[in-house]
Amino acid sequence: MSIKHWPEQERPREKLIHQGASALSDSELLAIFLRTGTQGISAVDLARQVLSQFGGLRALMSASREEFCQGFGLGDAKYTQLQAVLEMSKRHLQEQLMRETVFTSAEHVRTYLSSQLRHSPREVFAVLFLDTQHRLIRYQELFMGTIDAAAVYPREVVKAALQYNAAAVILAHNHPSGVAEPSQADISITDKIKRALDLVDVRLLDHFVVGDGSPVSLAERGLM
């Protein structure tokens, strides 16, 4: 049955309007993005099929162009549309943080870092450089690694902090596996960077590990 013949409260677009986007399932959100299904398949059923093929929304959104276009009912047009949506979301969050938000809430940081790092297929080590009011000066991805490791050099973090005249920094990196538990190596490099920043009077506020769920704060865990 076509979606237009569904009860109004069950149609993804109407459900979003009346209940908000958070009320929708992954397949319903993807169905709105896809807009239409294919012959004999509704947009929601197509979305379920695509999510099943990729193993979930995270894998779909982090897929390369070649991988994405192999999906049933997908192609270059949908790929470019998705990339544009992702980039607009990142820029929107960044503008909010640079103009309005003071980094006094770990939740603000989690939201921003999730948008930046959650879907990367490789490990990325990033730094948020903050001013004296803990407002964002710049977000920079300093080190790129393989799927399970990134070489991190404390001197490069210090160098960038001085370049941007930062008063404080927040570290972040993702675990492509999706498991956000900090490793002993994460704790060790955090300590090394903190000691290096102390020498130039730059505060290290936190280090977040980004995975599938909510990013984990080492400061909240008492690990720094």
mmCIF file with all atom_site columns, C-alpha atoms in Angstrom:
data_model
loop_
_atom_site.group_PDB
_atom_site.id
_atom_site.type_symbol
_atom_site.label_atom_id
_atom_site.label_alt_id
_atom_site.label_comp_id
_atom_site.label_asym_id
_atom_site.label_entity_id
_atom_site.label_seq_id
_atom_site.pdbx_PDB_ins_code
_atom_site.Cartn_x
_atom_site.Cartn_y
_atom_site.Cartn_z
_atom_site.occupancy
_atom_site.B_iso_or_equiv
_atom_site.pdbx_formal_charge
_atom_site.auth_seq_id
_atom_site.auth_comp_id
_atom_site.auth_asym_id
_atom_site.auth_atom_id
_atom_site.pdbx_PDB_model_num
ATOM 1   C CA . MET A 1 1   ? 0.000  0.000  0.000  1.00 0.00 ? 1   MET A CA 1
ATOM 2   C CA . SER A 1 2   ? 1.243  3.485  -0.874 1.00 0.00 ? 2   SER A CA 1
ATOM 3   C CA . ILE A 1 3   ? 2.114  5.736  2.094  1.00 0.00 ? 3   ILE A CA 1
ATOM 4   C CA . LYS A 1 4   ? -0.536 8.254  0.983  1.00 0.00 ? 4   LYS A CA 1
ATOM 5   C CA . HIS A 1 5   ? -3.152 5.618  1.807  1.00 0.00 ? 5   HIS A CA 1
ATOM 6   C CA . TRP A 1 6   ? -1.838 5.084  5.344  1.00 0.00 ? 6   TRP A CA 1
ATOM 7   C CA . PRO A 1 7   ? -3.638 6.627  8.336  1.00 0.00 ? 7   PRO A CA 1
ATOM 8   C CA . GLU A 1 8   ? -2.383 10.208 8.626  1.00 0.00 ? 8   GLU A CA 1
ATOM 9   C CA . GLN A 1 9   ? -0.833 9.700  12.085 1.00 0.00 ? 9   GLN A CA 1
ATOM 10  C CA . GLU A 1 10  ? 1.337  6.879  10.695 1.00 0.00 ? 10  GLU A CA 1
ATOM 11  C CA . ARG A 1 11  ? 2.741  8.763  7.699  1.00 0.00 ? 11  ARG A CA 1
ATOM 12  C CA . PRO A 1 12  ? 6.371  9.802  8.387  1.00 0.00 ? 12  PRO A CA 1
ATOM 13  C CA . ARG A 1 13  ? 6.005  13.433 7.261  1.00 0.00 ? 13  ARG A CA 1
ATOM 14  C CA . GLU A 1 14  ? 2.798  14.062 9.180  1.00 0.00 ? 14  GLU A CA 1
ATOM 15  C CA . LYS A 1 15  ? 4.212  12.242 12.210 1.00 0.00 ? 15  LYS A CA 1
ATOM 16  C CA . LEU A 1 16  ? 7.291  14.484 12.141 1.00 0.00 ? 16  LEU A CA 1
ATOM 17  C CA . ILE A 1 17  ? 5.185  17.639 11.891 1.00 0.00 ? 17  ILE A CA 1
ATOM 18  C CA . HIS A 1 18  ? 2.926  16.692 14.808 1.00 0.00 ? 18  HIS A CA 1
ATOM 19  C CA . GLN A 1 19  ? 5.367  14.828 17.080 1.00 0.00 ? 19  GLN A CA 1
ATOM 20  C CA . GLY A 1 20  ? 8.828  16.064 16.094 1.00 0.00 ? 20  GLY A CA 1
ATOM 21  C CA . ALA A 1 21  ? 11.720 14.310 14.365 1.00 0.00 ? 21  ALA A CA 1
ATOM 22  C CA . SER A 1 22  ? 12.804 12.462 17.509 1.00 0.00 ? 22  SER A CA 1
ATOM 23  C CA . ALA A 1 23  ? 9.552  10.467 17.443 1.00 0.00 ? 23  ALA A CA 1
ATOM 24  C CA . LEU A 1 24  ? 10.458 8.833  14.128 1.00 0.00 ? 24  LEU A CA 1
ATOM 25  C CA . SER A 1 25  ? 12.319 5.560  13.684 1.00 0.00 ? 25  SER A CA 1
ATOM 26  C CA . ASP A 1 26  ? 15.483 5.336  11.592 1.00 0.00 ? 26  ASP A CA 1
ATOM 27  C CA . SER A 1 27  ? 13.513 3.878  8.698  1.00 0.00 ? 27  SER A CA 1
ATOM 28  C CA . GLU A 1 28  ? 10.899 6.644  8.879  1.00 0.00 ? 28  GLU A CA 1
ATOM 29  C CA . LEU A 1 29  ? 13.573 9.363  8.881  1.00 0.00 ? 29  LEU A CA 1
ATOM 30  C CA . LEU A 1 30  ? 15.319 7.721  5.936  1.00 0.00 ? 30  LEU A CA 1
ATOM 31  C CA . ALA A 1 31  ? 12.000 7.385  4.102  1.00 0.00 ? 31  ALA A CA 1
ATOM 32  C CA . ILE A 1 32  ? 11.505 11.165 4.295  1.00 0.00 ? 32  ILE A CA 1
ATOM 33  C CA . PHE A 1 33  ? 15.021 11.632 2.933  1.00 0.00 ? 33  PHE A CA 1
ATOM 34  C CA . LEU A 1 34  ? 14.417 9.134  0.083  1.00 0.00 ? 34  LEU A CA 1
ATOM 35  C CA . ARG A 1 35  ? 11.051 10.820 -0.655 1.00 0.00 ? 35  ARG A CA 1
ATOM 36  C CA . THR A 1 36  ? 9.752  8.005  -2.869 1.00 0.00 ? 36  THR A CA 1
ATOM 37  C CA . GLY A 1 37  ? 9.949  4.242  -3.037 1.00 0.00 ? 37  GLY A CA 1
ATOM 38  C CA . THR A 1 38  ? 10.219 2.085  -6.115 1.00 0.00 ? 38  THR A CA 1
ATOM 39  C CA . GLN A 1 39  ? 7.620  0.153  -8.061 1.00 0.00 ? 39  GLN A CA 1
ATOM 40  C CA . GLY A 1 40  ? 5.565  -1.851 -5.573 1.00 0.00 ? 40  GLY A CA 1
ATOM 41  C CA . ILE A 1 41  ? 7.669  -0.717 -2.569 1.00 0.00 ? 41  ILE A CA 1
ATOM 42  C CA . SER A 1 42  ? 6.820  2.226  -0.327 1.00 0.00 ? 42  SER A CA 1
ATOM 43  C CA . ALA A 1 43  ? 9.491  4.677  0.786  1.00 0.00 ? 43  ALA A CA 1
ATOM 44  C CA . VAL A 1 44  ? 9.398  3.227  4.325  1.00 0.00 ? 44  VAL A CA 1
ATOM 45  C CA . ASP A 1 45  ? 9.806  -0.346 3.061  1.00 0.00 ? 45  ASP A CA 1
ATOM 46  C CA . LEU A 1 46  ? 12.645 0.795  0.804  1.00 0.00 ? 46  LEU A CA 1
ATOM 47  C CA . ALA A 1 47  ? 14.273 2.530  3.781  1.00 0.00 ? 47  ALA A CA 1
ATOM 48  C CA . ARG A 1 48  ? 14.013 -0.656 5.852  1.00 0.00 ? 48  ARG A CA 1
ATOM 49  C CA . GLN A 1 49  ? 15.576 -2.646 3.025  1.00 0.00 ? 49  GLN A CA 1
ATOM 50  C CA . VAL A 1 50  ? 18.446 -0.161 2.684  1.00 0.00 ? 50  VAL A CA 1
ATOM 51  C CA . LEU A 1 51  ? 19.108 -0.109 6.433  1.00 0.00 ? 51  LEU A CA 1
ATOM 52  C CA . SER A 1 52  ? 19.101 -3.898 6.505  1.00 0.00 ? 52  SER A CA 1
ATOM 53  C CA . GLN A 1 53  ? 21.542 -4.017 3.599  1.00 0.00 ? 53  GLN A CA 1
ATOM 54  C CA . PHE A 1 54  ? 23.980 -1.599 5.258  1.00 0.00 ? 54  PHE A CA 1
ATOM 55  C CA . GLY A 1 55  ? 23.473 -2.793 8.816  1.00 0.00 ? 55  GLY A CA 1
ATOM 56  C CA . GLY A 1 56  ? 22.039 0.436  10.179 1.00 0.00 ? 56  GLY A CA 1
ATOM 57  C CA . LEU A 1 57  ? 21.891 4.195  9.789  1.00 0.00 ? 57  LEU A CA 1
ATOM 58  C CA . ARG A 1 58  ? 25.445 4.819  11.002 1.00 0.00 ? 58  ARG A CA 1
ATOM 59  C CA . ALA A 1 59  ? 26.968 2.517  8.398  1.00 0.00 ? 59  ALA A CA 1
ATOM 60  C CA . LEU A 1 60  ? 24.839 4.053  5.653  1.00 0.00 ? 60  LEU A CA 1
ATOM 61  C CA . MET A 1 61  ? 25.835 7.602  6.547  1.00 0.00 ? 61  MET A CA 1
ATOM 62  C CA . SER A 1 62  ? 29.543 6.757  6.742  1.00 0.00 ? 62  SER A CA 1
ATOM 63  C CA . ALA A 1 63  ? 29.584 4.718  3.521  1.00 0.00 ? 63  ALA A CA 1
ATOM 64  C CA . SER A 1 64  ? 31.862 5.759  0.687  1.00 0.00 ? 64  SER A CA 1
ATOM 65  C CA . ARG A 1 65  ? 30.308 6.932  -2.566 1.00 0.00 ? 65  ARG A CA 1
ATOM 66  C CA . GLU A 1 66  ? 30.948 3.553  -4.187 1.00 0.00 ? 66  GLU A CA 1
ATOM 67  C CA . GLU A 1 67  ? 29.411 1.645  -1.266 1.00 0.00 ? 67  GLU A CA 1
ATOM 68  C CA . PHE A 1 68  ? 26.428 3.973  -1.029 1.00 0.00 ? 68  PHE A CA 1
ATOM 69  C CA . CYS A 1 69  ? 25.585 3.803  -4.712 1.00 0.00 ? 69  CYS A CA 1
ATOM 70  C CA . GLN A 1 70  ? 25.486 0.002  -4.567 1.00 0.00 ? 70  GLN A CA 1
ATOM 71  C CA . GLY A 1 71  ? 22.492 0.250  -2.253 1.00 0.00 ? 71  GLY A CA 1
ATOM 72  C CA . PHE A 1 72  ? 19.095 -0.666 -3.663 1.00 0.00 ? 72  PHE A CA 1
ATOM 73  C CA . GLY A 1 73  ? 17.320 2.447  -4.971 1.00 0.00 ? 73  GLY A CA 1
ATOM 74  C CA . LEU A 1 74  ? 20.327 4.691  -4.295 1.00 0.00 ? 74  LEU A CA 1
ATOM 75  C CA . GLY A 1 75  ? 22.750 6.524  -6.575 1.00 0.00 ? 75  GLY A CA 1
ATOM 76  C CA . ASP A 1 76  ? 24.854 9.631  -7.028 1.00 0.00 ? 76  ASP A CA 1
ATOM 77  C CA . ALA A 1 77  ? 21.914 12.002 -6.619 1.00 0.00 ? 77  ALA A CA 1
ATOM 78  C CA . LYS A 1 78  ? 21.017 10.586 -3.199 1.00 0.00 ? 78  LYS A CA 1
ATOM 79  C CA . TYR A 1 79  ? 24.680 10.426 -2.190 1.00 0.00 ? 79  TYR A CA 1
ATOM 80  C CA . THR A 1 80  ? 25.308 14.088 -2.941 1.00 0.00 ? 80  THR A CA 1
ATOM 81  C CA . GLN A 1 81  ? 22.051 15.024 -1.232 1.00 0.00 ? 81  GLN A CA 1
ATOM 82  C CA . LEU A 1 82  ? 23.063 13.120 1.918  1.00 0.00 ? 82  LEU A CA 1
ATOM 83  C CA . GLN A 1 83  ? 26.522 14.691 1.990  1.00 0.00 ? 83  GLN A CA 1
ATOM 84  C CA . ALA A 1 84  ? 24.986 18.137 1.672  1.00 0.00 ? 84  ALA A CA 1
ATOM 85  C CA . VAL A 1 85  ? 22.599 17.435 4.569  1.00 0.00 ? 85  VAL A CA 1
ATOM 86  C CA . LEU A 1 86  ? 25.439 16.176 6.774  1.00 0.00 ? 86  LEU A CA 1
ATOM 87  C CA . GLU A 1 87  ? 27.613 19.188 6.011  1.00 0.00 ? 87  GLU A CA 1
ATOM 88  C CA . MET A 1 88  ? 24.774 21.653 6.638  1.00 0.00 ? 88  MET A CA 1
ATOM 89  C CA . SER A 1 89  ? 24.144 20.000 10.004 1.00 0.00 ? 89  SER A CA 1
ATOM 90  C CA . LYS A 1 90  ? 27.820 20.319 10.964 1.00 0.00 ? 90  LYS A CA 1
ATOM 91  C CA . ARG A 1 91  ? 27.999 23.968 9.927  1.00 0.00 ? 91  ARG A CA 1
ATOM 92  C CA . HIS A 1 92  ? 24.774 24.810 11.741 1.00 0.00 ? 92  HIS A CA 1
ATOM 93  C CA . LEU A 1 93  ? 26.085 23.346 14.998 1.00 0.00 ? 93  LEU A CA 1
ATOM 94  C CA . GLN A 1 94  ? 29.451 25.035 14.583 1.00 0.00 ? 94  GLN A CA 1
ATOM 95  C CA . GLU A 1 95  ? 27.871 28.448 14.017 1.00 0.00 ? 95  GLU A CA 1
ATOM 96  C CA . GLN A 1 96  ? 25.733 28.019 17.128 1.00 0.00 ? 96  GLN A CA 1
ATOM 97  C CA . LEU A 1 97  ? 28.727 27.139 19.261 1.00 0.00 ? 97  LEU A CA 1
ATOM 98  C CA . MET A 1 98  ? 30.912 29.932 17.916 1.00 0.00 ? 98  MET A CA 1
ATOM 99  C CA . ARG A 1 99  ? 28.278 32.647 18.398 1.00 0.00 ? 99  ARG A CA 1
ATOM 100 C CA . GLU A 1 100 ? 26.114 31.586 21.300 1.00 0.00 ? 100 GLU A CA 1
ATOM 101 C CA . THR A 1 101 ? 27.222 28.648 23.362 1.00 0.00 ? 101 THR A CA 1
ATOM 102 C CA . VAL A 1 102 ? 29.765 28.751 26.149 1.00 0.00 ? 102 VAL A CA 1
ATOM 103 C CA . PHE A 1 103 ? 31.379 25.351 26.697 1.00 0.00 ? 103 PHE A CA 1
ATOM 104 C CA . THR A 1 104 ? 30.138 24.896 30.231 1.00 0.00 ? 104 THR A CA 1
ATOM 105 C CA . SER A 1 105 ? 27.849 21.988 29.356 1.00 0.00 ? 105 SER A CA 1
ATOM 106 C CA . ALA A 1 106 ? 29.244 18.629 28.381 1.00 0.00 ? 106 ALA A CA 1
ATOM 107 C CA . GLU A 1 107 ? 26.026 17.969 26.438 1.00 0.00 ? 107 GLU A CA 1
ATOM 108 C CA . HIS A 1 108 ? 26.712 20.844 24.037 1.00 0.00 ? 108 HIS A CA 1
ATOM 109 C CA . VAL A 1 109 ? 30.135 19.414 23.343 1.00 0.00 ? 109 VAL A CA 1
ATOM 110 C CA . ARG A 1 110 ? 28.771 15.895 22.885 1.00 0.00 ? 110 ARG A CA 1
ATOM 111 C CA . THR A 1 111 ? 26.227 17.045 20.309 1.00 0.00 ? 111 THR A CA 1
ATOM 112 C CA . TYR A 1 112 ? 28.822 18.914 18.303 1.00 0.00 ? 112 TYR A CA 1
ATOM 113 C CA . LEU A 1 113 ? 31.464 16.187 18.408 1.00 0.00 ? 113 LEU A CA 1
ATOM 114 C CA . SER A 1 114 ? 28.978 13.491 17.461 1.00 0.00 ? 114 SER A CA 1
ATOM 115 C CA . SER A 1 115 ? 28.070 15.417 14.313 1.00 0.00 ? 115 SER A CA 1
ATOM 116 C CA . GLN A 1 116 ? 31.738 15.797 13.408 1.00 0.00 ? 116 GLN A CA 1
ATOM 117 C CA . LEU A 1 117 ? 33.205 12.404 14.226 1.00 0.00 ? 117 LEU A CA 1
ATOM 118 C CA . ARG A 1 118 ? 30.587 9.692  14.654 1.00 0.00 ? 118 ARG A CA 1
ATOM 119 C CA . HIS A 1 119 ? 30.391 8.687  10.997 1.00 0.00 ? 119 HIS A CA 1
ATOM 120 C CA . SER A 1 120 ? 34.101 8.711  10.133 1.00 0.00 ? 120 SER A CA 1
ATOM 121 C CA . PRO A 1 121 ? 35.327 5.270  8.975  1.00 0.00 ? 121 PRO A CA 1
ATOM 122 C CA . ARG A 1 122 ? 38.833 6.056  10.251 1.00 0.00 ? 122 ARG A CA 1
ATOM 123 C CA . GLU A 1 123 ? 40.066 7.134  13.644 1.00 0.00 ? 123 GLU A CA 1
ATOM 124 C CA . VAL A 1 124 ? 40.306 10.913 13.822 1.00 0.00 ? 124 VAL A CA 1
ATOM 125 C CA . PHE A 1 125 ? 41.887 12.936 16.631 1.00 0.00 ? 125 PHE A CA 1
ATOM 126 C CA . ALA A 1 126 ? 40.444 16.439 16.877 1.00 0.00 ? 126 ALA A CA 1
ATOM 127 C CA . VAL A 1 127 ? 40.841 19.465 19.120 1.00 0.00 ? 127 VAL A CA 1
ATOM 128 C CA . LEU A 1 128 ? 38.432 22.225 20.092 1.00 0.00 ? 128 LEU A CA 1
ATOM 129 C CA . PHE A 1 129 ? 40.380 25.431 20.717 1.00 0.00 ? 129 PHE A CA 1
ATOM 130 C CA . LEU A 1 130 ? 38.565 27.768 23.114 1.00 0.00 ? 130 LEU A CA 1
ATOM 131 C CA . ASP A 1 131 ? 38.937 31.375 24.234 1.00 0.00 ? 131 ASP A CA 1
ATOM 132 C CA . THR A 1 132 ? 38.980 32.636 27.829 1.00 0.00 ? 132 THR A CA 1
ATOM 133 C CA . GLN A 1 133 ? 35.166 32.388 27.964 1.00 0.00 ? 133 GLN A CA 1
ATOM 134 C CA . HIS A 1 134 ? 35.336 28.823 26.653 1.00 0.00 ? 134 HIS A CA 1
ATOM 135 C CA . ARG A 1 135 ? 33.758 29.800 23.344 1.00 0.00 ? 135 ARG A CA 1
ATOM 136 C CA . LEU A 1 136 ? 34.848 27.953 20.254 1.00 0.00 ? 136 LEU A CA 1
ATOM 137 C CA . ILE A 1 137 ? 37.700 29.555 18.318 1.00 0.00 ? 137 ILE A CA 1
ATOM 138 C CA . ARG A 1 138 ? 38.315 26.665 15.988 1.00 0.00 ? 138 ARG A CA 1
ATOM 139 C CA . TYR A 1 139 ? 37.675 22.963 15.557 1.00 0.00 ? 139 TYR A CA 1
ATOM 140 C CA . GLN A 1 140 ? 40.564 21.146 13.909 1.00 0.00 ? 140 GLN A CA 1
ATOM 141 C CA . GLU A 1 141 ? 41.189 17.523 13.041 1.00 0.00 ? 141 GLU A CA 1
ATOM 142 C CA . LEU A 1 142 ? 44.900 17.198 13.747 1.00 0.00 ? 142 LEU A CA 1
ATOM 143 C CA . PHE A 1 143 ? 45.600 13.510 13.266 1.00 0.00 ? 143 PHE A CA 1
ATOM 144 C CA . MET A 1 144 ? 44.097 10.860 11.015 1.00 0.00 ? 144 MET A CA 1
ATOM 145 C CA . GLY A 1 145 ? 44.680 7.188  11.650 1.00 0.00 ? 145 GLY A CA 1
ATOM 146 C CA . THR A 1 146 ? 43.742 3.741  10.466 1.00 0.00 ? 146 THR A CA 1
ATOM 147 C CA . ILE A 1 147 ? 40.508 2.077  11.533 1.00 0.00 ? 147 ILE A CA 1
ATOM 148 C CA . ASP A 1 148 ? 41.883 1.432  15.032 1.00 0.00 ? 148 ASP A CA 1
ATOM 149 C CA . ALA A 1 149 ? 44.734 3.847  15.767 1.00 0.00 ? 149 ALA A CA 1
ATOM 150 C CA . ALA A 1 150 ? 46.007 7.380  15.275 1.00 0.00 ? 150 ALA A CA 1
ATOM 151 C CA . ALA A 1 151 ? 49.497 8.698  15.952 1.00 0.00 ? 151 ALA A CA 1
ATOM 152 C CA . VAL A 1 152 ? 49.098 11.716 18.232 1.00 0.00 ? 152 VAL A CA 1
ATOM 153 C CA . TYR A 1 153 ? 51.906 14.177 18.976 1.00 0.00 ? 153 TYR A CA 1
ATOM 154 C CA . PRO A 1 154 ? 51.458 16.484 22.010 1.00 0.00 ? 154 PRO A CA 1
ATOM 155 C CA . ARG A 1 155 ? 53.799 19.108 20.538 1.00 0.00 ? 155 ARG A CA 1
ATOM 156 C CA . GLU A 1 156 ? 51.445 19.567 17.573 1.00 0.00 ? 156 GLU A CA 1
ATOM 157 C CA . VAL A 1 157 ? 48.530 20.201 19.925 1.00 0.00 ? 157 VAL A CA 1
ATOM 158 C CA . VAL A 1 158 ? 50.598 22.792 21.814 1.00 0.00 ? 158 VAL A CA 1
ATOM 159 C CA . LYS A 1 159 ? 51.738 24.408 18.559 1.00 0.00 ? 159 LYS A CA 1
ATOM 160 C CA . ALA A 1 160 ? 48.155 24.768 17.319 1.00 0.00 ? 160 ALA A CA 1
ATOM 161 C CA . ALA A 1 161 ? 46.944 26.088 20.694 1.00 0.00 ? 161 ALA A CA 1
ATOM 162 C CA . LEU A 1 162 ? 49.555 28.848 20.581 1.00 0.00 ? 162 LEU A CA 1
ATOM 163 C CA . GLN A 1 163 ? 48.727 29.603 16.946 1.00 0.00 ? 163 GLN A CA 1
ATOM 164 C CA . TYR A 1 164 ? 45.060 30.188 17.795 1.00 0.00 ? 164 TYR A CA 1
ATOM 165 C CA . ASN A 1 165 ? 45.881 31.934 21.090 1.00 0.00 ? 165 ASN A CA 1
ATOM 166 C CA . ALA A 1 166 ? 43.661 29.425 22.883 1.00 0.00 ? 166 ALA A CA 1
ATOM 167 C CA . ALA A 1 167 ? 43.093 29.617 26.627 1.00 0.00 ? 167 ALA A CA 1
ATOM 168 C CA . ALA A 1 168 ? 41.741 26.091 26.841 1.00 0.00 ? 168 ALA A CA 1
ATOM 169 C CA . VAL A 1 169 ? 41.233 23.009 24.703 1.00 0.00 ? 169 VAL A CA 1
ATOM 170 C CA . ILE A 1 170 ? 39.005 19.956 24.542 1.00 0.00 ? 170 ILE A CA 1
ATOM 171 C CA . LEU A 1 171 ? 40.321 16.799 22.928 1.00 0.00 ? 171 LEU A CA 1
ATOM 172 C CA . ALA A 1 172 ? 38.202 14.323 21.016 1.00 0.00 ? 172 ALA A CA 1
ATOM 173 C CA . HIS A 1 173 ? 38.623 11.208 18.944 1.00 0.00 ? 173 HIS A CA 1
ATOM 174 C CA . ASN A 1 174 ? 36.332 8.565  17.561 1.00 0.00 ? 174 ASN A CA 1
ATOM 175 C CA . HIS A 1 175 ? 36.336 4.799  17.792 1.00 0.00 ? 175 HIS A CA 1
ATOM 176 C CA . PRO A 1 176 ? 35.205 3.513  14.359 1.00 0.00 ? 176 PRO A CA 1
ATOM 177 C CA . SER A 1 177 ? 34.137 0.260  16.014 1.00 0.00 ? 177 SER A CA 1
ATOM 178 C CA . GLY A 1 178 ? 31.342 2.240  17.656 1.00 0.00 ? 178 GLY A CA 1
ATOM 179 C CA . VAL A 1 179 ? 32.460 1.331  21.198 1.00 0.00 ? 179 VAL A CA 1
ATOM 180 C CA . ALA A 1 180 ? 33.245 4.563  23.036 1.00 0.00 ? 180 ALA A CA 1
ATOM 181 C CA . GLU A 1 181 ? 35.008 3.099  26.059 1.00 0.00 ? 181 GLU A CA 1
ATOM 182 C CA . PRO A 1 182 ? 38.351 4.874  26.713 1.00 0.00 ? 182 PRO A CA 1
ATOM 183 C CA . SER A 1 183 ? 41.426 2.684  26.364 1.00 0.00 ? 183 SER A CA 1
ATOM 184 C CA . GLN A 1 184 ? 44.582 2.819  28.434 1.00 0.00 ? 184 GLN A CA 1
ATOM 185 C CA . ALA A 1 185 ? 46.278 4.431  25.438 1.00 0.00 ? 185 ALA A CA 1
ATOM 186 C CA . ASP A 1 186 ? 43.580 7.148  25.428 1.00 0.00 ? 186 ASP A CA 1
ATOM 187 C CA . ILE A 1 187 ? 44.224 7.870  29.103 1.00 0.00 ? 187 ILE A CA 1
ATOM 188 C CA . SER A 1 188 ? 47.996 7.919  28.577 1.00 0.00 ? 188 SER A CA 1
ATOM 189 C CA . ILE A 1 189 ? 47.973 10.361 25.648 1.00 0.00 ? 189 ILE A CA 1
ATOM 190 C CA . THR A 1 190 ? 45.548 12.615 27.527 1.00 0.00 ? 190 THR A CA 1
ATOM 191 C CA . ASP A 1 191 ? 48.005 12.865 30.402 1.00 0.00 ? 191 ASP A CA 1
ATOM 192 C CA . LYS A 1 192 ? 50.913 13.604 28.057 1.00 0.00 ? 192 LYS A CA 1
ATOM 193 C CA . ILE A 1 193 ? 49.009 16.356 26.267 1.00 0.00 ? 193 ILE A CA 1
ATOM 194 C CA . LYS A 1 194 ? 47.823 17.855 29.564 1.00 0.00 ? 194 LYS A CA 1
ATOM 195 C CA . ARG A 1 195 ? 51.392 18.088 30.867 1.00 0.00 ? 195 ARG A CA 1
ATOM 196 C CA . ALA A 1 196 ? 52.555 19.644 27.602 1.00 0.00 ? 196 ALA A CA 1
ATOM 197 C CA . LEU A 1 197 ? 49.754 22.250 27.650 1.00 0.00 ? 197 LEU A CA 1
ATOM 198 C CA . ASP A 1 198 ? 50.440 23.093 31.303 1.00 0.00 ? 198 ASP A CA 1
ATOM 199 C CA . LEU A 1 199 ? 53.866 24.379 30.239 1.00 0.00 ? 199 LEU A CA 1
ATOM 200 C CA . VAL A 1 200 ? 52.236 27.107 28.123 1.00 0.00 ? 200 VAL A CA 1
ATOM 201 C CA . ASP A 1 201 ? 49.335 27.863 30.515 1.00 0.00 ? 201 ASP A CA 1
ATOM 202 C CA . VAL A 1 202 ? 46.617 26.312 28.350 1.00 0.00 ? 202 VAL A CA 1
ATOM 203 C CA . ARG A 1 203 ? 43.967 24.330 30.224 1.00 0.00 ? 203 ARG A CA 1
ATOM 204 C CA . LEU A 1 204 ? 42.877 20.888 29.090 1.00 0.00 ? 204 LEU A CA 1
ATOM 205 C CA . LEU A 1 205 ? 39.190 20.723 29.980 1.00 0.00 ? 205 LEU A CA 1
ATOM 206 C CA . ASP A 1 206 ? 38.226 17.271 28.749 1.00 0.00 ? 206 ASP A CA 1
ATOM 207 C CA . HIS A 1 207 ? 38.794 14.447 26.303 1.00 0.00 ? 207 HIS A CA 1
ATOM 208 C CA . PHE A 1 208 ? 35.780 12.845 24.639 1.00 0.00 ? 208 PHE A CA 1
ATOM 209 C CA . VAL A 1 209 ? 35.636 9.445  22.962 1.00 0.00 ? 209 VAL A CA 1
ATOM 210 C CA . VAL A 1 210 ? 32.975 9.296  20.235 1.00 0.00 ? 210 VAL A CA 1
ATOM 211 C CA . GLY A 1 211 ? 31.213 6.079  19.292 1.00 0.00 ? 211 GLY A CA 1
ATOM 212 C CA . ASP A 1 212 ? 27.678 4.932  18.561 1.00 0.00 ? 212 ASP A CA 1
ATOM 213 C CA . GLY A 1 213 ? 26.090 6.170  21.764 1.00 0.00 ? 213 GLY A CA 1
ATOM 214 C CA . SER A 1 214 ? 26.701 9.317  23.760 1.00 0.00 ? 214 SER A CA 1
ATOM 215 C CA . PRO A 1 215 ? 30.386 10.393 23.674 1.00 0.00 ? 215 PRO A CA 1
ATOM 216 C CA . VAL A 1 216 ? 32.263 9.436  26.822 1.00 0.00 ? 216 VAL A CA 1
ATOM 217 C CA . SER A 1 217 ? 33.966 12.158 28.860 1.00 0.00 ? 217 SER A CA 1
ATOM 218 C CA . LEU A 1 218 ? 37.262 11.212 30.484 1.00 0.00 ? 218 LEU A CA 1
ATOM 219 C CA . ALA A 1 219 ? 36.860 14.103 32.926 1.00 0.00 ? 219 ALA A CA 1
ATOM 220 C CA . GLU A 1 220 ? 33.483 12.772 34.089 1.00 0.00 ? 220 GLU A CA 1
ATOM 221 C CA . ARG A 1 221 ? 35.020 9.326  34.513 1.00 0.00 ? 221 ARG A CA 1
ATOM 222 C CA . GLY A 1 222 ? 37.817 10.777 36.674 1.00 0.00 ? 222 GLY A CA 1
ATOM 223 C CA . LEU A 1 223 ? 40.435 9.611  34.168 1.00 0.00 ? 223 LEU A CA 1
ATOM 224 C CA . MET A 1 224 ? 42.292 12.906 33.808 1.00 0.00 ? 224 MET A CA 1
#
